[in-house]
């Protein structure tokens, strides 16, 4: 089944000054506020990754959606960073040396950076920690040669706050089509795919 969605994309090919100027004034103020509060972004430590699920759960719950399981989030964070296909950034106090207040998982495919999931502790919201994490990810993606930073799907109608947060980083709303498997046919296809993978791996015997 195909459905129409929107995603928010930041063009990283424009000059650095233009990139900053494209950010909404309120968001620029939030980023500056986080820096004035002594926050700095660092690559996540093993301890940071264990704190990440609690941070990520907050925006999901606020939007009335069930967050991904903690185990799943930690496995994605650990495996993708180990494979060099992603990074986990945390905004921490005391110039980046103190406790982390916000964090996010970013994935990369070719020359596109993707914001996969993120969130903050309650005190992190007060210091705009998530804004600083997102902006740092944009700057790092541009420095790494990415041409686009995709903040992934937005839904202005059902989750206006999240959509506003993403769009204010100078993003453009881009339509896309999402494919999903529905109903009995989808379950049969998924089962067939799982069986084929198992047979290929030699974990099941053919009757």
XYZ file of N, CA and C in Angstrom:
621
model
N 0.850 -1.194 0.000
C 0.000 0.000 0.000
C 0.882 1.239 0.000
N 0.571 2.204 -0.866
C 1.317 3.454 -0.944
C 0.530 4.570 -0.265
N 1.240 5.382 0.509
C 0.609 6.534 1.139
C 1.495 7.756 0.935
N 0.886 8.940 0.954
C 1.610 10.193 0.752
C 2.010 10.777 2.095
N 3.254 11.156 2.223
C 3.775 11.767 3.447
C 4.622 12.983 3.091
N 5.121 13.645 4.119
C 6.034 14.767 3.953
C 7.292 14.513 4.756
N 8.414 14.932 4.225
C 9.648 14.897 4.991
C 10.254 16.299 4.969
N 11.146 16.580 5.914
C 11.762 17.901 6.029
C 13.245 17.783 5.707
N 13.691 18.484 4.664
C 15.077 18.365 4.211
C 15.787 19.714 4.210
N 17.021 19.696 4.698
C 17.866 20.883 4.722
C 18.905 20.762 3.616
N 19.004 21.785 2.800
C 19.984 21.819 1.711
C 21.341 22.229 2.285
N 22.308 21.327 2.230
C 23.633 21.597 2.792
C 24.616 22.128 1.767
N 24.150 22.340 0.549
C 25.059 22.818 -0.497
C 25.178 24.341 -0.513
N 24.316 25.020 0.212
C 24.370 26.479 0.226
C 25.506 26.932 1.136
N 25.973 28.185 0.992
C 27.057 28.681 1.848
C 26.712 28.591 3.335
N 27.744 28.470 4.150
C 27.545 28.292 5.585
C 26.741 29.433 6.205
N 27.033 30.668 5.796
C 26.295 31.807 6.346
C 24.826 31.747 5.951
N 24.551 31.329 4.713
C 23.172 31.213 4.252
C 22.438 30.095 4.998
N 23.170 29.046 5.345
C 22.580 27.928 6.081
C 22.093 28.402 7.447
N 22.909 29.196 8.111
C 22.538 29.722 9.430
C 21.400 30.732 9.311
N 21.447 31.570 8.294
C 20.406 32.576 8.104
C 19.054 31.951 7.759
N 19.074 30.754 7.171
C 17.823 30.073 6.821
C 17.114 29.510 8.050
N 17.845 29.363 9.156
C 17.252 28.856 10.392
C 16.327 29.923 10.978
N 15.175 29.506 11.448
C 14.201 30.431 12.038
C 14.827 31.194 13.203
N 14.449 32.461 13.365
C 15.020 33.294 14.414
C 14.867 32.701 15.804
N 13.719 32.105 16.100
C 13.503 31.511 17.422
C 14.439 30.327 17.648
N 14.670 29.560 16.591
C 15.565 28.412 16.723
C 17.008 28.873 16.898
N 17.405 29.908 16.175
C 18.745 30.458 16.379
C 18.928 30.920 17.821
N 17.893 31.542 18.375
C 17.953 31.990 19.768
C 18.082 30.808 20.727
N 17.391 29.723 20.422
C 17.457 28.533 21.277
C 18.850 27.908 21.244
N 19.451 27.865 20.063
C 20.804 27.324 19.934
C 21.781 28.175 20.743
N 21.641 29.486 20.630
C 22.506 30.395 21.388
C 22.269 30.246 22.889
N 21.028 30.045 23.277
C 20.695 29.856 24.687
C 21.394 28.617 25.248
N 21.383 27.542 24.471
C 22.031 26.303 24.919
C 23.531 26.513 25.110
N 24.131 27.239 24.200
C 25.564 27.493 24.311
C 25.876 28.388 25.507
N 25.046 29.396 25.725
C 25.249 30.269 26.884
C 25.078 29.499 28.188
N 24.254 28.457 28.153
C 24.032 27.636 29.343
C 25.147 26.638 29.608
N 26.191 26.686 28.793
C 27.336 25.809 29.014
C 27.219 24.438 28.382
N 26.233 24.253 27.514
C 26.081 22.959 26.854
C 27.024 22.849 25.660
N 27.487 21.640 25.436
C 28.328 21.357 24.278
C 28.026 19.940 23.811
N 28.150 19.717 22.520
C 27.800 18.416 21.942
C 29.023 17.511 21.885
N 28.817 16.250 22.243
C 29.879 15.246 22.193
C 29.358 13.966 21.569
N 30.269 13.143 21.093
C 29.904 11.794 20.646
C 29.496 10.987 21.873
N 28.452 10.193 21.745
C 27.924 9.461 22.888
C 28.894 8.412 23.411
N 28.955 8.302 24.718
C 29.695 7.230 25.374
C 28.742 6.051 25.568
N 29.276 4.931 26.042
C 28.428 3.764 26.317
C 27.370 4.105 27.359
N 27.752 4.895 28.363
C 26.791 5.307 29.389
C 25.720 6.216 28.798
N 26.114 7.094 27.876
C 25.143 7.981 27.219
C 24.088 7.177 26.466
N 24.532 6.146 25.757
C 23.602 5.349 24.956
C 22.563 4.667 25.837
N 22.965 4.284 27.058
C 21.998 3.668 27.974
C 20.938 4.673 28.429
N 21.279 5.961 28.409
C 20.319 7.005 28.803
C 19.430 7.429 27.646
N 19.835 7.099 26.435
C 19.162 7.592 25.234
C 17.692 7.194 25.129
N 17.307 5.931 25.415
C 15.891 5.563 25.256
C 14.941 6.440 26.063
N 15.343 6.811 27.284
C 14.492 7.665 28.096
C 14.303 9.039 27.491
N 15.345 9.545 26.840
C 15.246 10.846 26.169
C 14.343 10.760 24.946
N 14.507 9.706 24.169
C 13.757 9.560 22.922
C 12.270 9.322 23.183
N 11.949 8.686 24.307
C 10.550 8.375 24.610
C 9.700 9.630 24.762
N 10.301 10.715 25.261
C 9.528 11.918 25.591
C 8.720 12.473 24.414
N 9.327 12.767 23.246
C 8.520 13.326 22.157
C 7.482 12.356 21.612
N 7.772 11.048 21.640
C 6.784 10.067 21.195
C 5.547 10.122 22.095
N 5.775 10.116 23.409
C 4.664 10.135 24.359
C 3.885 11.436 24.269
N 4.590 12.535 24.049
C 3.921 13.829 23.929
C 3.013 13.859 22.709
N 3.414 13.147 21.649
C 2.613 13.097 20.424
C 1.557 11.993 20.465
N 1.463 11.298 21.610
C 0.466 10.245 21.749
C 0.826 8.956 21.047
N 2.123 8.734 20.831
C 2.572 7.530 20.137
C 3.455 6.701 21.062
N 3.456 5.388 20.827
C 4.283 4.511 21.646
C 5.726 4.567 21.164
N 6.679 4.816 22.061
C 8.090 4.903 21.639
C 8.664 3.526 21.336
N 9.727 3.469 20.537
C 10.410 2.196 20.286
C 10.968 1.643 21.593
N 11.184 0.334 21.629
C 11.712 -0.282 22.846
C 13.140 0.187 23.103
N 13.495 0.231 24.371
C 14.839 0.672 24.760
C 15.902 -0.230 24.154
N 15.655 -1.536 24.158
C 16.633 -2.481 23.609
C 16.862 -2.223 22.120
N 15.783 -1.988 21.397
C 15.893 -1.735 19.955
C 16.708 -0.476 19.679
N 16.418 0.600 20.416
C 17.136 1.854 20.211
C 18.625 1.701 20.486
N 18.950 1.008 21.566
C 20.359 0.850 21.920
C 21.091 -0.019 20.904
N 20.406 -1.038 20.384
C 21.038 -1.895 19.378
C 21.303 -1.130 18.093
N 20.339 -0.305 17.676
C 20.545 0.511 16.475
C 21.721 1.455 16.685
N 21.734 2.148 17.822
C 22.797 3.111 18.109
C 24.165 2.443 18.106
N 24.276 1.322 18.767
C 25.573 0.649 18.894
C 26.037 0.055 17.563
N 25.138 -0.613 16.855
C 25.533 -1.304 15.617
C 25.815 -0.340 14.468
N 24.998 0.683 14.342
C 25.204 1.610 13.232
C 26.454 2.461 13.433
N 26.727 2.872 14.660
C 27.954 3.639 14.894
C 29.179 2.743 14.715
N 29.085 1.500 15.153
C 30.208 0.576 14.989
C 30.489 0.298 13.519
N 29.429 0.292 12.701
C 29.585 0.036 11.270
C 29.975 1.290 10.498
N 30.067 2.430 11.182
C 30.408 3.679 10.508
C 29.276 4.250 9.678
N 28.043 3.840 9.959
C 26.890 4.303 9.192
C 25.991 5.245 9.983
N 26.469 5.664 11.131
C 25.677 6.572 11.936
C 26.473 7.125 13.089
N 25.862 8.021 13.827
C 26.498 8.601 15.003
C 25.424 8.941 16.023
N 25.834 8.998 17.269
C 24.943 9.401 18.349
C 25.569 10.624 19.004
N 24.852 11.733 18.981
C 25.351 12.981 19.545
C 24.556 13.331 20.786
N 25.277 13.832 21.799
C 24.656 14.211 23.063
C 25.050 15.628 23.434
N 24.095 16.395 23.946
C 24.386 17.729 24.482
C 24.558 17.585 25.985
N 25.736 17.942 26.473
C 26.058 17.748 27.876
C 26.449 19.047 28.550
N 26.302 19.092 29.857
C 26.643 20.269 30.639
C 28.154 20.381 30.819
N 28.563 21.472 31.449
C 29.981 21.698 31.773
C 30.880 21.583 30.547
N 30.478 22.250 29.470
C 31.297 22.240 28.268
C 31.442 20.874 27.634
N 30.417 20.033 27.790
C 30.446 18.697 27.198
C 31.021 17.616 28.084
N 31.444 17.975 29.295
C 32.053 17.002 30.191
C 31.095 16.470 31.254
N 29.958 17.126 31.412
C 29.009 16.740 32.443
C 27.941 15.791 31.956
N 26.862 15.668 32.719
C 25.766 14.769 32.337
C 25.104 15.208 31.030
N 24.669 14.237 30.241
C 23.971 14.524 28.982
C 22.514 14.856 29.264
N 22.018 15.897 28.591
C 20.632 16.323 28.771
C 19.766 16.033 27.556
N 20.383 15.817 26.410
C 19.635 15.513 25.183
C 20.527 14.711 24.255
N 19.897 13.940 23.387
C 20.681 13.137 22.450
C 19.859 12.712 21.259
N 20.538 12.274 20.214
C 19.848 11.838 19.007
C 20.717 10.883 18.204
N 20.056 10.014 17.454
C 20.723 9.080 16.558
C 20.617 9.627 15.137
N 21.752 9.720 14.465
C 21.796 10.181 13.083
C 22.399 9.087 12.220
N 21.753 8.798 11.109
C 22.232 7.785 10.179
C 22.722 8.466 8.901
N 23.551 7.764 8.168
C 24.069 8.338 6.924
C 24.077 7.285 5.823
N 23.574 7.690 4.667
C 23.623 6.839 3.477
C 24.126 7.682 2.321
N 25.293 7.311 1.804
C 25.943 8.076 0.737
C 26.121 9.520 1.175
N 25.498 10.489 0.452
C 25.721 11.886 0.792
C 24.509 12.515 1.484
N 23.720 11.687 2.172
C 22.560 12.190 2.899
C 22.648 11.793 4.368
N 22.437 12.760 5.231
C 22.384 12.536 6.671
C 20.925 12.470 7.096
N 20.590 11.546 8.005
C 19.207 11.371 8.446
C 19.108 11.504 9.967
N 18.155 12.310 10.402
C 17.829 12.388 11.831
C 16.835 11.269 12.107
N 17.287 10.241 12.829
C 16.446 9.062 13.001
C 15.558 9.143 14.240
N 16.130 9.532 15.369
C 15.340 9.642 16.598
C 16.125 10.458 17.611
N 15.403 11.215 18.428
C 16.081 12.018 19.442
C 15.110 12.524 20.486
N 15.661 13.097 21.547
C 14.828 13.627 22.623
C 15.686 14.231 23.712
N 15.046 14.633 24.788
C 15.771 15.302 25.867
C 15.137 14.986 27.219
N 15.926 15.119 28.270
C 15.411 15.061 29.627
C 14.683 16.368 29.918
N 13.815 16.408 30.942
C 13.071 17.638 31.239
C 13.960 18.870 31.380
N 15.098 18.729 32.065
C 15.997 19.871 32.219
C 16.658 20.247 30.896
N 16.727 19.306 29.975
C 17.278 19.587 28.660
C 16.373 20.493 27.838
N 15.051 20.355 28.042
C 14.119 21.228 27.336
C 14.296 22.673 27.781
N 14.539 22.865 29.072
C 14.714 24.216 29.596
C 15.933 24.906 28.993
N 16.964 24.128 28.639
C 18.196 24.685 28.096
C 18.301 24.542 26.580
N 17.208 24.110 25.932
C 17.186 23.969 24.460
C 18.265 23.014 23.969
N 18.505 21.946 24.721
C 19.576 20.997 24.388
C 19.337 20.304 23.049
N 18.094 19.971 22.737
C 17.804 19.274 21.478
C 18.083 20.157 20.266
N 17.863 21.450 20.405
C 18.154 22.372 19.311
C 19.652 22.381 19.007
N 20.453 22.371 20.072
C 21.906 22.387 19.871
C 22.379 21.083 19.228
N 21.820 19.941 19.644
C 22.197 18.652 19.057
C 21.888 18.633 17.563
N 20.704 19.107 17.195
C 20.303 19.075 15.790
C 21.188 19.984 14.944
N 21.471 21.180 15.433
C 22.297 22.096 14.662
C 23.721 21.555 14.518
N 24.251 20.973 15.569
C 25.592 20.384 15.488
C 25.623 19.255 14.468
N 24.562 18.459 14.418
C 24.491 17.372 13.440
C 24.475 17.928 12.023
N 23.755 19.021 11.814
C 23.715 19.656 10.493
C 25.101 20.138 10.093
N 25.790 20.795 11.010
C 27.132 21.302 10.715
C 28.103 20.157 10.427
N 28.017 19.086 11.209
C 28.915 17.945 11.007
C 28.623 17.243 9.686
N 27.350 17.123 9.338
C 26.987 16.484 8.069
C 27.536 17.281 6.894
N 27.433 18.597 6.958
C 27.946 19.445 5.889
C 29.461 19.306 5.783
N 30.147 19.300 6.936
C 31.603 19.172 6.937
C 32.053 17.809 6.400
N 31.198 16.796 6.560
C 31.527 15.449 6.087
C 31.221 15.240 4.606
N 30.681 16.261 3.942
C 30.412 16.159 2.514
C 28.987 15.816 2.147
N 28.084 15.772 3.122
C 26.684 15.494 2.801
C 26.065 16.694 2.086
N 25.131 16.420 1.194
C 24.457 17.498 0.468
C 23.053 17.758 1.011
N 22.543 16.820 1.809
C 21.201 16.956 2.378
C 21.191 16.426 3.800
N 20.462 17.122 4.660
C 20.182 16.619 6.006
C 18.679 16.424 6.088
N 18.250 15.170 6.194
C 16.829 14.828 6.189
C 16.364 14.604 7.628
N 15.425 15.442 8.062
C 14.896 15.296 9.421
C 13.763 14.286 9.485
N 13.556 13.583 8.407
C 12.600 12.481 8.286
C 11.163 12.996 8.428
N 10.211 12.126 8.410
C 8.823 12.509 8.163
C 8.239 13.491 9.186
N 7.413 14.386 8.672
C 6.682 15.332 9.504
C 5.192 15.178 9.240
N 4.414 15.518 10.259
C 2.959 15.469 10.118
C 2.388 16.723 10.784
N 2.303 17.823 10.028
C 1.823 19.086 10.605
C 0.447 18.985 11.256
N -0.400 18.077 10.766
C -1.750 17.966 11.311
C -1.776 17.207 12.629
N -1.125 16.051 12.688
C -1.194 15.221 13.884
C -0.089 15.496 14.897
N 1.039 16.029 14.455
C 2.145 16.336 15.374
C 2.751 17.685 14.991
N 2.000 18.767 15.188
C 2.464 20.086 14.742
C 3.722 20.568 15.449
N 3.871 20.222 16.728
C 5.052 20.667 17.462
C 6.336 20.088 16.906
N 6.322 18.799 16.603
C 7.498 18.140 16.041
C 7.790 18.676 14.647
N 6.730 18.875 13.861
C 6.909 19.413 12.509
C 7.515 20.804 12.559
N 7.051 21.619 13.491
C 7.568 22.985 13.621
C 9.043 22.962 14.038
N 9.390 22.087 14.974
C 10.779 21.962 15.415
C 11.695 21.641 14.239
N 11.285 20.706 13.400
C 12.114 20.284 12.273
C 12.188 21.347 11.187
N 11.054 21.923 10.831
C 11.027 22.878 9.733
C 11.815 24.141 10.041
N 11.919 24.490 11.304
C 12.588 25.734 11.673
C 14.115 25.669 11.560
N 14.643 24.533 11.160
C 16.081 24.464 10.896
C 16.392 24.820 9.444
N 15.480 25.518 8.806
C 15.684 25.914 7.418
C 15.328 24.825 6.438
N 14.497 23.886 6.886
C 14.136 22.751 6.036
C 13.016 23.110 5.070
N 12.954 22.369 3.990
C 11.858 22.468 3.025
C 11.012 21.208 3.136
N 9.708 21.359 3.072
C 8.811 20.201 3.113
C 8.801 19.539 1.740
N 9.157 18.271 1.713
C 9.264 17.538 0.449
C 8.305 16.350 0.475
N 7.427 16.207 -0.535
C 6.505 15.065 -0.563
C 7.235 13.770 -0.897
N 6.765 12.678 -0.331
C 7.312 11.373 -0.664
C 6.215 10.331 -0.546
N 6.448 9.201 -1.164
C 5.497 8.088 -1.125
C 6.092 6.980 -0.272
N 5.289 6.479 0.648
C 5.743 5.448 1.579
C 4.998 4.152 1.283
N 5.757 3.071 1.111
C 5.164 1.762 0.842
C 5.096 0.953 2.126
N 3.974 0.287 2.369
C 3.828 -0.561 3.547
C 3.017 -1.789 3.168
N 3.274 -2.875 3.902
C 2.544 -4.120 3.682
C 1.348 -4.159 4.616
N 0.161 -4.391 4.074
C -1.061 -4.381 4.873
C -1.815 -5.698 4.706
N -2.526 -6.081 5.758
C -3.451 -7.193 5.694
C -2.787 -8.555 5.525
N -3.601 -9.535 5.156
C -3.147 -10.915 5.044
C -2.056 -11.063 4.009
N -2.199 -10.391 2.867
C -1.192 -10.510 1.811
C 0.170 -10.043 2.317
N 0.166 -8.963 3.076
C 1.416 -8.452 3.616
C 2.047 -9.434 4.583
N 1.226 -10.038 5.444
C 1.752 -11.004 6.407
C 2.328 -12.223 5.700
N 1.652 -12.669 4.633
C 2.146 -13.818 3.869
C 3.491 -13.489 3.233
N 3.606 -12.275 2.650
C 4.864 -11.879 2.028
C 5.989 -11.774 3.051
N 5.681 -11.215 4.213
C 6.689 -11.096 5.255
C 7.130 -12.465 5.746
N 6.161 -13.392 5.899
C 6.480 -14.750 6.337
C 7.347 -15.450 5.291
N 6.995 -15.266 4.021
C 7.772 -15.888 2.954
C 9.192 -15.330 2.933
N 9.315 -14.036 3.149
C 10.638 -13.426 3.176
C 11.479 -13.947 4.326
N 10.860 -14.118 5.500
C 11.581 -14.642 6.660
C 12.026 -16.082 6.421
N 11.146 -16.863 5.812
C 11.484 -18.257 5.533
C 12.630 -18.351 4.526
N 12.586 -17.491 3.504
C 13.657 -17.493 2.503
C 14.990 -17.129 3.135
N 14.976 -16.155 4.038
C 16.212 -15.753 4.712
C 16.746 -16.873 5.580
N 15.829 -17.570 6.267
C 16.247 -18.666 7.129
C 16.846 -19.808 6.321
N 16.217 -20.124 5.166
C 16.737 -21.178 4.325
C 18.097 -20.828 3.766
N 18.249 -19.555 3.375
C 19.530 -19.116 2.826
C 20.639 -19.211 3.857
N 20.255 -18.977 5.134
C 21.247 -19.030 6.206
C 21.474 -20.451 6.699
N 20.662 -21.376 6.207
C 20.820 -22.763 6.609
C 20.289 -23.059 7.989
N 19.387 -22.215 8.500
C 18.860 -22.430 9.853
C 17.610 -23.271 9.874
N 17.014 -23.557 8.668
C 15.845 -24.435 8.617
C 16.042 -25.455 7.503
N 15.463 -26.593 7.713
C 15.555 -27.660 6.706
C 14.351 -27.592 5.787
N 14.606 -27.848 4.507
C 13.501 -27.894 3.543
C 12.779 -29.217 3.696
N 11.408 -29.215 3.859
C 10.686 -30.477 4.034
C 10.791 -31.362 2.795
